[in-house]
Amino acid sequence: MSAIDGARRLDRRDLPEMERHLLALEPADRRARFGSAFSDAAILAYARGLNPARGVLVGAVDEASGRILGLAEAQPAEAPGWVEVAVSVQAAHRRRGLGRGLVGAVLAAAFERGAEAAEFLFASGNRPIAGLVRALGARIDVTLDRAEIRRPALTRRQAA
Ligand SMILES: CC(C)(COP(=O)(O)OP(=O)(O)OC[C@H]1O[C@@H](n2cnc3c(N)ncnc32)[C@H](O)[C@@H]1OP(=O)(O)O)[C@@H](O)C(=O)NCCC(=O)NCCS
């Protein structure tokens, strides 16, 4: 079985588990994921604002418990045609390819829906996400706090 077995698009019914996943993140992971030290209240507000019809949400779901072990989001960015991608994996399940698989899946879905490019924003010292996006072929800015991946040319031709 591959590490990404159980990854699937998430919908409204999954919102309570998405909330639980984000609340379970430790303070350092909250800073890494959200760019600041989100309180429980801030995470609840964020989770309750998630709209599966607006952004693409992909989760690695443990079938036995129903728990979300990892969550990737592609949300519409300010620039037309761009999405902003963010990802989190429960600490006990890292370094098994979950994050990479989730980001790959959320990018594929976003490009399929018409996005032209994806950006990732992160702290310049966040080696895990920098390594992950580099492994996916991203171009990382010299400031080391942003990366981007363009929609592959093949997908663009197929969609045309
Ligand atoms: C970033 C994060 C999602 C990575 O999840 P993961 O499931 O451990 O990632 P993967 O196992 O798919 O790793 C893929 C690649 O990323 C890189 N990577 C992952 N963790 C790393 C680490 N701790 N140090 C250096 N490189 C790392 C490696 O290149 C790795 O490939 P390898 O294991 O073959 O060497 C996880 O560390 C996390 O949830 N961090 C907190 C939230 C966060 O920082 N999110 C990103 C900002 S949006």
XYZ file of C-alpha atoms and ligand atoms in Angstrom:
208
model
C 0.000 0.000 0.000
C 1.268 3.461 -0.759
C 1.532 6.018 2.032
C -1.171 8.101 0.420
C -3.885 5.443 0.517
C -6.944 7.043 2.065
C -6.307 10.495 0.521
C -9.456 11.952 -0.937
C -11.245 15.184 -1.698
C -12.977 16.506 1.394
C -16.417 18.071 1.533
C -18.739 19.724 4.020
C -19.249 16.500 5.961
C -15.526 16.452 6.734
C -15.444 19.944 8.255
C -15.583 18.734 11.911
C -12.574 16.435 11.319
C -10.681 19.206 9.503
C -11.279 21.408 12.546
C -10.011 18.652 14.841
C -6.912 18.136 12.678
C -5.993 21.824 12.753
C -6.677 22.156 16.496
C -4.317 19.224 17.157
C -1.348 21.129 15.661
C 1.274 22.145 18.232
C 2.100 25.884 18.620
C 5.208 25.671 16.405
C 3.224 23.865 13.705
C 0.437 26.439 13.952
C 3.012 29.181 13.340
C 4.427 27.211 10.411
C 1.004 26.522 8.928
C -0.713 29.876 9.463
C 2.233 32.277 9.627
C 1.429 33.255 13.236
C 0.692 31.607 16.586
C -2.980 30.901 16.104
C -5.018 30.391 19.297
C -7.702 27.702 19.461
C -10.295 30.423 18.834
C -8.427 31.621 15.737
C -8.190 28.066 14.411
C -11.892 27.500 15.032
C -12.732 30.688 13.159
C -10.457 29.636 10.294
C -11.856 26.094 10.152
C -15.436 27.343 10.243
C -14.681 29.622 7.319
C -13.468 26.752 5.128
C -15.657 26.334 2.079
C -15.104 23.111 0.105
C -17.002 24.625 -2.832
C -14.534 27.549 -3.087
C -11.157 25.946 -2.468
C -9.844 22.433 -3.036
C -9.430 20.395 0.151
C -7.669 17.015 0.161
C -7.183 14.887 3.248
C -5.324 11.728 4.202
C -8.001 9.958 6.208
C -7.278 7.054 8.531
C -10.018 4.655 7.577
C -10.183 2.905 10.951
C -10.632 6.033 13.076
C -11.930 8.476 10.474
C -9.240 10.926 11.612
C -7.590 13.307 9.174
C -3.834 12.686 9.359
C -2.938 15.306 6.795
C -4.737 18.165 5.079
C -3.825 20.135 1.952
C -5.711 23.198 0.740
C -5.614 25.136 -2.513
C -7.466 28.402 -1.966
C -8.044 31.089 -4.615
C -5.281 33.702 -4.313
C -5.596 37.417 -5.011
C -4.023 37.185 -8.458
C -6.418 35.741 -11.061
C -5.567 32.158 -12.009
C -3.482 31.602 -8.877
C -4.161 29.420 -5.859
C -2.390 29.486 -2.515
C -1.503 26.032 -1.250
C -1.000 25.072 2.396
C -0.503 21.681 4.021
C -0.243 20.105 7.456
C 0.511 16.549 8.569
C 0.114 15.239 12.106
C 3.560 15.040 13.707
C 3.440 11.260 14.248
C 2.819 10.669 10.533
C 5.542 12.809 8.962
C 8.401 11.762 6.674
C 6.323 9.029 5.033
C 5.383 10.912 1.899
C 1.947 12.023 3.112
C 2.623 15.740 2.705
C 4.091 15.350 -0.761
C 1.202 13.125 -1.873
C -1.382 15.546 -0.512
C 0.204 18.557 -2.171
C 0.493 16.637 -5.445
C -3.185 15.702 -5.247
C -4.406 19.185 -4.356
C -2.314 20.724 -7.164
C -3.677 18.234 -9.702
C -7.254 19.046 -8.640
C -6.660 22.815 -8.693
C -5.022 22.704 -12.142
C -7.867 20.488 -13.357
C -10.292 23.177 -12.170
C -8.437 25.773 -14.218
C -5.776 27.262 -11.940
C -2.695 28.392 -13.855
C -0.235 28.485 -10.969
C 0.129 27.788 -7.267
C 2.067 29.662 -4.639
C 3.310 28.560 -1.232
C 4.081 31.077 1.513
C 6.176 29.979 4.480
C 8.783 31.108 7.005
C 12.255 31.144 5.482
C 13.476 28.608 8.065
C 10.753 26.047 7.303
C 12.963 23.309 5.839
C 10.249 20.617 5.628
C 7.965 22.609 3.322
C 10.910 23.957 1.311
C 12.175 20.398 0.799
C 8.703 19.168 -0.033
C 7.972 21.775 -2.712
C 11.489 21.437 -4.121
C 10.827 17.697 -4.471
C 7.721 18.604 -6.498
C 9.717 20.839 -8.844
C 8.766 24.222 -7.385
C 10.732 27.387 -8.051
C 11.713 28.814 -4.668
C 12.217 32.595 -4.343
C 15.664 33.827 -3.287
C 14.033 35.092 -0.075
C 13.313 31.396 0.763
C 9.819 32.241 2.026
C 7.782 31.671 -1.119
C 7.617 29.099 -3.890
C 5.576 28.606 -6.997
C 4.544 25.797 -9.311
C 3.027 26.466 -12.724
C 0.407 24.283 -14.316
C 2.188 21.719 -16.503
C 2.047 22.480 -20.237
C 0.421 19.118 -20.993
C -2.504 19.862 -18.660
C -2.849 23.313 -20.216
C -3.089 21.836 -23.714
C -5.560 19.175 -22.615
C -7.761 21.781 -20.947
C -7.747 24.051 -23.994
C 5.557 20.380 5.888
C 4.859 19.064 6.262
C 3.419 19.119 5.753
C 5.623 17.895 5.565
O 4.823 16.726 5.724
P 5.474 15.240 5.561
O 4.341 14.300 5.401
O 6.445 14.997 6.636
O 6.262 15.414 4.183
P 6.795 14.210 3.258
O 7.035 12.994 4.086
O 5.855 14.094 2.113
O 8.180 14.807 2.783
C 8.399 15.152 1.447
C 9.755 15.780 1.308
O 9.768 17.028 1.989
C 11.050 17.220 2.587
N 10.946 17.187 4.045
C 9.876 16.782 4.799
N 10.146 16.936 6.108
C 11.421 17.437 6.189
C 12.258 17.814 7.266
N 11.840 17.706 8.545
N 13.482 18.310 6.975
C 13.898 18.443 5.712
N 13.141 18.085 4.620
C 11.920 17.601 4.866
C 11.916 16.099 2.086
O 12.449 16.458 0.841
C 10.892 14.999 1.924
O 11.273 13.974 1.085
P 12.127 12.727 1.719
O 11.390 12.257 2.957
O 12.113 11.742 0.591
O 13.472 13.276 2.026
C 4.892 18.824 7.800
O 6.223 18.907 8.259
C 4.011 19.791 8.595
O 2.800 19.552 8.778
N 4.615 20.895 9.087
C 3.856 21.889 9.878
C 2.952 22.745 8.984
C 3.741 23.438 7.879
O 4.877 23.864 8.046
N 3.097 23.568 6.697
C 3.709 24.219 5.566
C 3.371 25.666 5.473
S 1.887 25.863 4.587
